CSV table of C-alpha atoms (C1' of nucleotides) in Angstrom, one decimal:
chain,number,residue,atom,x,y,z
A,1,MET,CA,6.6,-25.8,2.4
A,2,VAL,CA,9.0,-26.6,-0.5
A,3,ARG,CA,10.5,-23.5,-1.9
A,4,ALA,CA,10.9,-23.3,-5.7
A,5,PRO,CA,14.5,-23.2,-6.8
A,6,CYS,CA,15.9,-19.8,-7.3
A,7,CYS,CA,16.2,-18.2,-10.7
A,8,GLU,CA,20.0,-18.7,-11.0
A,9,LYS,CA,19.9,-22.4,-10.2
A,10,MET,CA,17.3,-22.8,-12.9
A,11,GLY,CA,19.5,-21.0,-15.4
A,12,LEU,CA,17.2,-18.0,-15.4
A,13,LYS,CA,18.2,-14.4,-15.8
A,14,LYS,CA,18.2,-11.9,-13.0
A,15,GLY,CA,18.8,-8.2,-12.8
A,16,PRO,CA,17.5,-5.3,-14.9
A,17,TRP,CA,15.1,-5.9,-17.7
A,18,THR,CA,16.1,-5.1,-21.3
A,19,PRO,CA,13.8,-3.2,-23.6
A,20,GLU,CA,13.6,-6.4,-25.7
A,21,GLU,CA,12.4,-8.5,-22.7
A,22,ASP,CA,9.9,-5.8,-21.9
A,23,GLN,CA,8.5,-5.9,-25.4
A,24,ILE,CA,8.2,-9.7,-25.3
A,25,LEU,CA,6.4,-9.6,-22.0
A,26,ILE,CA,4.0,-6.8,-23.1
A,27,ALA,CA,3.2,-8.5,-26.4
A,28,TYR,CA,2.6,-11.8,-24.7
A,29,ILE,CA,0.3,-10.3,-22.0
A,30,GLN,CA,-1.6,-8.2,-24.6
A,31,LYS,CA,-2.3,-11.3,-26.6
A,32,TYR,CA,-2.8,-14.0,-24.0
A,33,GLY,CA,-3.2,-12.3,-20.6
A,34,HIS,CA,-1.4,-13.5,-17.5
A,35,GLY,CA,-3.4,-16.3,-16.1
A,36,ASN,CA,-0.5,-18.3,-14.9
A,37,TRP,CA,2.7,-16.3,-14.0
A,38,ARG,CA,4.8,-19.5,-13.5
A,39,ALA,CA,4.0,-20.8,-17.0
A,40,LEU,CA,4.1,-17.4,-18.7
A,41,PRO,CA,7.9,-16.9,-19.1
A,42,LYS,CA,8.3,-20.3,-20.8
A,43,GLN,CA,5.4,-19.8,-23.1
A,44,ALA,CA,6.5,-16.3,-23.9
A,45,GLY,CA,10.1,-17.3,-24.5
A,46,LEU,CA,11.6,-15.3,-21.6
A,47,LEU,CA,14.5,-16.6,-19.5
A,48,ARG,CA,12.9,-15.2,-16.3
A,49,CYS,CA,11.0,-16.6,-13.4
A,50,GLY,CA,7.3,-16.0,-13.2
A,51,LYS,CA,7.7,-13.9,-10.1
A,52,SER,CA,10.1,-11.6,-11.9
A,53,CYS,CA,7.7,-11.2,-14.8
A,54,ARG,CA,4.8,-10.4,-12.5
A,55,LEU,CA,6.8,-7.8,-10.7
A,56,ARG,CA,8.0,-6.2,-13.9
A,57,TRP,CA,4.5,-6.1,-15.2
A,58,THR,CA,2.7,-4.8,-12.1
A,59,ASN,CA,5.4,-2.3,-11.1
A,60,TYR,CA,6.5,-1.0,-14.5
A,61,LEU,CA,4.9,-2.2,-17.7
A,62,ARG,CA,1.2,-2.1,-16.8
A,63,PRO,CA,-0.5,0.4,-19.1
A,64,ASP,CA,-2.4,2.2,-16.3
A,65,ILE,CA,0.8,3.1,-14.4
A,66,LYS,CA,1.3,6.8,-13.9
A,67,ARG,CA,4.9,7.8,-14.3
A,68,GLY,CA,6.6,10.9,-13.0
A,69,ASN,CA,6.9,12.8,-9.8
A,70,PHE,CA,4.3,12.6,-7.1
A,71,THR,CA,2.0,15.6,-6.7
A,72,LYS,CA,1.7,17.5,-3.4
A,73,ASP,CA,-1.7,16.0,-3.0
A,74,GLU,CA,-0.5,12.5,-3.5
A,75,GLU,CA,2.3,13.0,-1.0
A,76,ASP,CA,-0.1,14.3,1.6
A,77,THR,CA,-2.4,11.4,1.0
A,78,ILE,CA,0.5,8.9,1.5
A,79,ILE,CA,1.6,10.6,4.7
A,80,LYS,CA,-1.9,10.6,6.2
A,81,LEU,CA,-2.7,7.1,5.1
A,82,HIS,CA,0.7,5.9,6.4
A,83,GLU,CA,-0.1,7.5,9.7
A,84,MET,CA,-3.3,5.5,9.9
A,85,LEU,CA,-2.3,2.3,8.3
A,86,GLY,CA,1.4,1.9,8.8
A,87,ASN,CA,3.5,0.1,6.2
A,88,ARG,CA,0.5,-1.4,4.4
A,89,TRP,CA,1.8,-0.2,1.1
A,90,SER,CA,-0.6,-2.1,-1.1
A,91,THR,CA,-3.6,-0.7,0.8
A,92,ILE,CA,-2.2,2.7,0.4
A,93,ALA,CA,-1.5,2.1,-3.3
A,94,ALA,CA,-5.1,1.1,-3.8
A,95,ARG,CA,-6.0,4.7,-2.9
A,96,LEU,CA,-3.6,6.3,-5.4
A,97,PRO,CA,-4.7,5.5,-9.0
A,98,GLY,CA,-1.7,4.6,-11.2
A,99,ARG,CA,0.8,4.3,-8.4
A,100,THR,CA,2.2,0.9,-7.3
A,101,ASP,CA,3.0,-0.2,-3.8
A,102,ASN,CA,6.7,-0.4,-4.7
A,103,GLU,CA,6.7,3.1,-5.9
A,104,ILE,CA,5.0,4.4,-2.8
A,105,LYS,CA,7.3,2.4,-0.6
A,106,ASN,CA,10.3,4.0,-2.4
A,107,VAL,CA,9.0,7.5,-2.2
A,108,TRP,CA,8.2,7.1,1.4
A,109,HIS,CA,11.7,5.9,2.3
A,110,THR,CA,13.5,8.4,0.1
A,111,HIS,CA,11.4,11.6,0.5
A,112,LEU,CA,8.5,11.5,2.8
A,113,LYS,CA,10.1,10.0,5.9
A,114,LYS,CA,12.8,12.7,5.8
A,115,LYS,CA,10.2,15.4,5.1
A,116,LEU,CA,8.2,14.3,8.2
A,117,MET,CA,11.3,14.2,10.3
A,118,ILE,CA,12.2,17.8,9.4
A,119,LYS,CA,8.6,18.8,10.0
A,120,GLN,CA,8.5,17.2,13.5
A,121,LYS,CA,11.7,19.1,14.5
A,122,GLN,CA,10.0,22.4,13.8
A,123,PRO,CA,8.6,24.2,16.9
A,124,ILE,CA,4.8,23.9,17.3
A,125,SER,CA,2.8,27.1,16.8
A,126,CYS,CA,0.2,28.3,19.3
A,127,SER,CA,-2.8,26.9,17.4
A,128,ASP,CA,-1.0,23.6,16.8
A,129,THR,CA,-0.3,23.2,20.5
A,130,LYS,CA,-4.0,23.3,21.2
A,131,THR,CA,-4.8,20.7,18.5
A,132,GLN,CA,-2.0,18.4,19.7
A,133,GLN,CA,-3.4,18.4,23.2
A,134,THR,CA,-6.8,17.4,21.9
A,135,PHE,CA,-5.3,14.5,19.9
A,136,SER,CA,-3.6,13.0,22.9
A,137,ASP,CA,-6.7,13.4,25.0
A,138,SER,CA,-8.9,11.5,22.6
A,139,GLU,CA,-6.6,8.8,21.4
A,140,PRO,CA,-6.6,6.3,24.2
A,141,VAL,CA,-10.3,6.0,24.3
A,142,SER,CA,-11.0,4.8,20.8
A,143,TYR,CA,-7.8,3.5,19.4
A,144,GLN,CA,-8.0,0.0,20.8
A,145,THR,CA,-11.6,-0.2,19.9
A,146,ASN,CA,-10.8,0.7,16.3
A,147,LEU,CA,-8.0,-1.9,16.2
A,148,ASN,CA,-10.5,-4.5,17.3
A,149,LEU,CA,-12.9,-3.3,14.6
A,150,MET,CA,-10.2,-3.6,12.0
A,151,MET,CA,-9.3,-7.1,13.1
A,152,ARG,CA,-12.9,-8.2,13.0
A,153,LEU,CA,-13.3,-6.8,9.6
A,154,GLU,CA,-10.2,-8.6,8.4
A,155,ASN,CA,-11.2,-11.8,10.1
A,156,GLN,CA,-14.5,-11.7,8.3
A,157,GLY,CA,-12.8,-11.0,5.0
A,158,LEU,CA,-14.3,-7.6,4.7
A,159,LEU,CA,-11.0,-5.7,4.2
A,160,PRO,CA,-9.7,-6.7,0.8
A,161,PRO,CA,-7.5,-4.2,-1.0
A,162,VAL,CA,-9.5,-1.9,-3.3
A,163,SER,CA,-8.2,-1.3,-6.7
A,164,PRO,CA,-8.8,2.2,-8.0
A,165,GLN,CA,-10.7,1.3,-11.1
A,166,GLN,CA,-13.2,-0.6,-9.0
A,167,THR,CA,-14.2,2.4,-7.0
A,168,SER,CA,-17.1,4.4,-8.4
A,169,SER,CA,-20.0,6.3,-7.0
A,170,SER,CA,-22.5,3.8,-8.4
A,171,ASP,CA,-21.6,1.0,-6.1
A,172,LEU,CA,-21.9,2.7,-2.7
A,173,SER,CA,-23.0,0.8,0.3
A,174,SER,CA,-26.3,1.1,2.0
A,175,SER,CA,-26.0,1.6,5.7
A,176,THR,CA,-28.6,1.3,8.3
A,177,ARG,CA,-28.7,1.9,12.0
A,178,THR,CA,-30.5,0.1,14.7
A,179,ASP,CA,-31.3,1.2,18.2
A,180,SER,CA,-28.3,-0.4,19.8
A,181,SER,CA,-25.8,-0.7,17.1
A,182,THR,CA,-24.5,0.4,13.7
A,183,VAL,CA,-24.9,-2.0,10.9
A,184,VAL,CA,-22.5,-1.7,8.0
A,185,THR,CA,-23.2,-3.2,4.7
A,186,THR,CA,-20.1,-3.6,2.6
A,187,ARG,CA,-19.6,-1.2,-0.2
A,188,ARG,CA,-18.6,-3.1,-3.3
A,189,SER,CA,-20.5,-5.9,-4.9
A,190,ASP,CA,-17.6,-7.3,-6.9
A,191,ASN,CA,-15.3,-8.9,-4.3
A,192,LEU,CA,-17.3,-8.2,-1.3
A,193,ASN,CA,-20.5,-10.0,-0.5
A,194,MET,CA,-23.3,-7.5,-0.5
A,195,ASP,CA,-25.3,-9.7,1.8
A,196,SER,CA,-22.8,-9.6,4.5
A,197,SER,CA,-23.1,-7.1,7.2
A,198,VAL,CA,-21.3,-6.5,10.5
A,199,THR,CA,-22.8,-5.3,13.7
A,200,PHE,CA,-20.6,-3.2,15.9
A,201,SER,CA,-22.2,-3.1,19.3
A,202,GLU,CA,-19.3,-1.3,20.7
A,203,PHE,CA,-19.8,1.7,18.4
A,204,ASP,CA,-22.8,3.1,20.1
A,205,ASP,CA,-24.2,6.6,20.2
A,206,SER,CA,-21.7,7.7,22.8
A,207,PHE,CA,-18.8,6.7,20.5
A,208,TRP,CA,-20.0,8.7,17.6
A,209,SER,CA,-21.0,11.7,19.8
A,210,GLU,CA,-17.6,11.6,21.3
A,211,ALA,CA,-16.0,11.5,17.9
A,212,LEU,CA,-18.1,14.3,16.6
A,213,SER,CA,-17.6,16.5,19.6
A,214,SER,CA,-13.9,15.9,19.3
A,215,ALA,CA,-14.1,17.1,15.8
A,216,LYS,CA,-16.1,20.1,16.9
A,217,ASN,CA,-13.5,20.9,19.6
A,218,SER,CA,-10.7,20.8,17.1
A,219,GLY,CA,-12.3,23.8,15.3
A,220,MET,CA,-14.2,22.1,12.5
A,221,PRO,CA,-17.6,23.4,11.5
A,222,GLU,CA,-20.4,21.4,12.9
A,223,LEU,CA,-21.4,18.4,10.8
A,224,LYS,CA,-24.9,18.3,9.5
A,225,PRO,CA,-27.2,15.6,11.1
A,226,GLU,CA,-27.6,13.7,7.8
A,227,LEU,CA,-23.9,13.9,7.3
A,228,GLN,CA,-23.2,12.4,10.7
A,229,PHE,CA,-25.4,9.5,9.9
A,230,GLN,CA,-24.0,8.8,6.5
A,231,PHE,CA,-20.5,9.8,7.2
A,232,SER,CA,-19.8,7.5,10.1
A,233,PRO,CA,-21.1,4.1,8.8
A,234,VAL,CA,-19.8,4.7,5.3
A,235,TYR,CA,-16.5,5.6,6.8
A,236,MET,CA,-16.4,2.4,8.7
A,237,SER,CA,-17.3,0.3,5.7
A,238,GLU,CA,-14.3,1.4,3.7
A,239,PRO,CA,-11.3,-0.9,4.0
A,240,VAL,CA,-8.9,2.0,4.5
A,241,CYS,CA,-11.1,3.5,7.2
A,242,GLY,CA,-10.8,0.5,9.4
A,243,TYR,CA,-9.3,2.5,12.2
A,244,GLY,CA,-12.4,4.5,12.6
A,245,PHE,CA,-12.1,7.8,14.4
A,246,SER,CA,-9.0,7.0,16.3
A,247,ASN,CA,-8.3,10.7,17.0
A,248,ASN,CA,-9.0,14.2,15.8
A,249,LYS,CA,-6.3,14.0,13.3
A,250,ASP,CA,-8.0,11.1,11.5
A,251,ILE,CA,-11.4,12.9,11.7
A,252,ASP,CA,-9.7,15.9,10.2
A,253,PHE,CA,-8.3,13.9,7.4
A,254,TRP,CA,-11.5,12.2,6.5
A,255,TYR,CA,-13.5,15.4,7.0
A,256,ASP,CA,-11.2,17.1,4.5
A,257,LEU,CA,-11.8,14.4,2.0
A,258,PHE,CA,-15.6,14.4,2.4
A,259,ILE,CA,-16.2,18.1,2.8
A,260,LYS,CA,-14.5,18.9,-0.5
A,261,SER,CA,-17.5,17.4,-2.2
A,262,GLY,CA,-19.7,20.1,-0.7
A,263,ASP,CA,-23.4,19.8,-0.2
A,264,SER,CA,-23.6,16.4,-1.9
A,265,LEU,CA,-21.4,15.1,0.9
A,266,SER,CA,-24.1,12.9,2.4
A,267,LEU,CA,-24.6,11.1,-0.9
A,268,ASP,CA,-21.3,11.0,-2.7
A,269,LEU,CA,-18.1,9.4,-1.5
A,270,PRO,CA,-14.8,10.9,-2.7
A,271,GLU,CA,-12.8,9.0,-5.3
A,272,PHE,CA,-9.6,7.7,-3.9
B,1,DA,C1',39.5,15.2,-13.5
B,2,DA,C1',39.2,11.5,-10.4
B,3,DG,C1',37.5,9.3,-6.5
B,4,DT,C1',34.0,8.9,-3.0
B,5,DT,C1',29.5,9.4,-1.1
B,6,DT,C1',24.7,9.9,-1.4
B,7,DC,C1',20.3,9.3,-3.7
B,8,DA,C1',16.6,7.2,-6.2
B,9,DC,C1',14.3,3.4,-7.7
B,10,DA,C1',14.0,-1.2,-10.0
B,11,DA,C1',14.4,-5.7,-8.7
B,12,DC,C1',14.9,-9.4,-5.6
B,13,DC,C1',14.2,-12.2,-1.3
B,14,DG,C1',11.8,-14.5,2.1
B,15,DC,C1',7.6,-15.1,4.3
B,16,DC,C1',2.6,-15.7,4.5
B,17,DT,C1',-1.9,-17.1,2.9
B,18,DA,C1',-5.5,-19.0,0.0
B,19,DG,C1',-6.9,-22.6,-2.6
B,20,DG,C1',-6.6,-26.9,-5.1
B,21,DC,C1',-5.8,-31.7,-4.5
C,1,DG,C1',-6.2,-32.3,7.8
C,2,DG,C1',-1.9,-32.2,5.4
C,3,DC,C1',0.8,-31.1,1.4
C,4,DC,C1',1.9,-28.3,-2.3
C,5,DT,C1',1.8,-24.3,-5.3
C,6,DA,C1',0.9,-19.6,-7.0
C,7,DG,C1',0.4,-15.2,-5.9
C,8,DG,C1',0.9,-11.2,-2.9
C,9,DC,C1',3.2,-8.4,0.4
C,10,DG,C1',6.8,-5.8,2.9
C,11,DG,C1',11.7,-5.6,3.7
C,12,DT,C1',16.0,-5.3,1.7
C,13,DT,C1',19.6,-5.0,-1.8
C,14,DG,C1',21.9,-3.7,-6.2
C,15,DT,C1',23.1,-0.4,-9.3
C,16,DG,C1',23.3,3.7,-12.1
C,17,DA,C1',23.2,8.7,-11.7
C,18,DA,C1',24.0,12.8,-9.4
C,19,DA,C1',26.4,15.5,-6.0
C,20,DC,C1',30.2,16.4,-3.4
C,21,DT,C1',35.2,16.6,-2.0
DNA sequence: AAGTTTCACAACCGCCTAGGC
DNA sequence: GGCCTAGGCGGTTGTGAAACT
């Protein structure tokens, strides 16, 4: 692949953006949009490369960006999602409206990583000890299976990043279950093909009963039957949920999210 | 008050992938 | 199928501000 010459060699500007440059970029995008980032700076009269313009717009100038400190809830969500997804910043960002992957990456490296390190150094309380034991017991069974699931979903193009504005309760998936397998119909009709479905023969009844009994053992209230049915397939159909029930900690996290919607749980997905 | 270190975050770099030709 | 380009992603760096000595 031939790499495009760097900005400096092309006589283009690097470094911090000035307010004037910001204004030019905003005005241009508001008027013409940003169909072609490479052509944009020239057409807008900016001495920047297209990549720099795109970064500036997506990370800073976009009107839907939320500025200011992260809330406790946002931090908790990042920590839990990072635990499940690793450094997939853009996927994590898709779950936090108004936050960019760059911002989340920064806050992780500057705050949350340290916060977690401090937390991990603290002695485990009696109740925590019990929970941690359960985690390690359940993890080896389903983790690899869940990774396989995620790879299959990715290979079939069913794990695109979800932008927050695209998520609404009106475009939920339908999910059905056959005798031998769980069929997941993808959730969103815009960039996922609603006709596509995936059959997970390895996720049989024993898998779900194992997951649900693990949840029960960890002290959660028993899930309602209709919830078990809806909860599991919908969970799997979500890109961020690709790991499935890898351990009790994950179950706990998703249970927290779902249970907050109360009795309408089996019908409504939480907004991310 | 001056110098040094640490912190926070914007911006850049290099790689990868999808898609057009 | 190979080449090329644009766009996207995660890792890293640069820089100004704040804290510390």
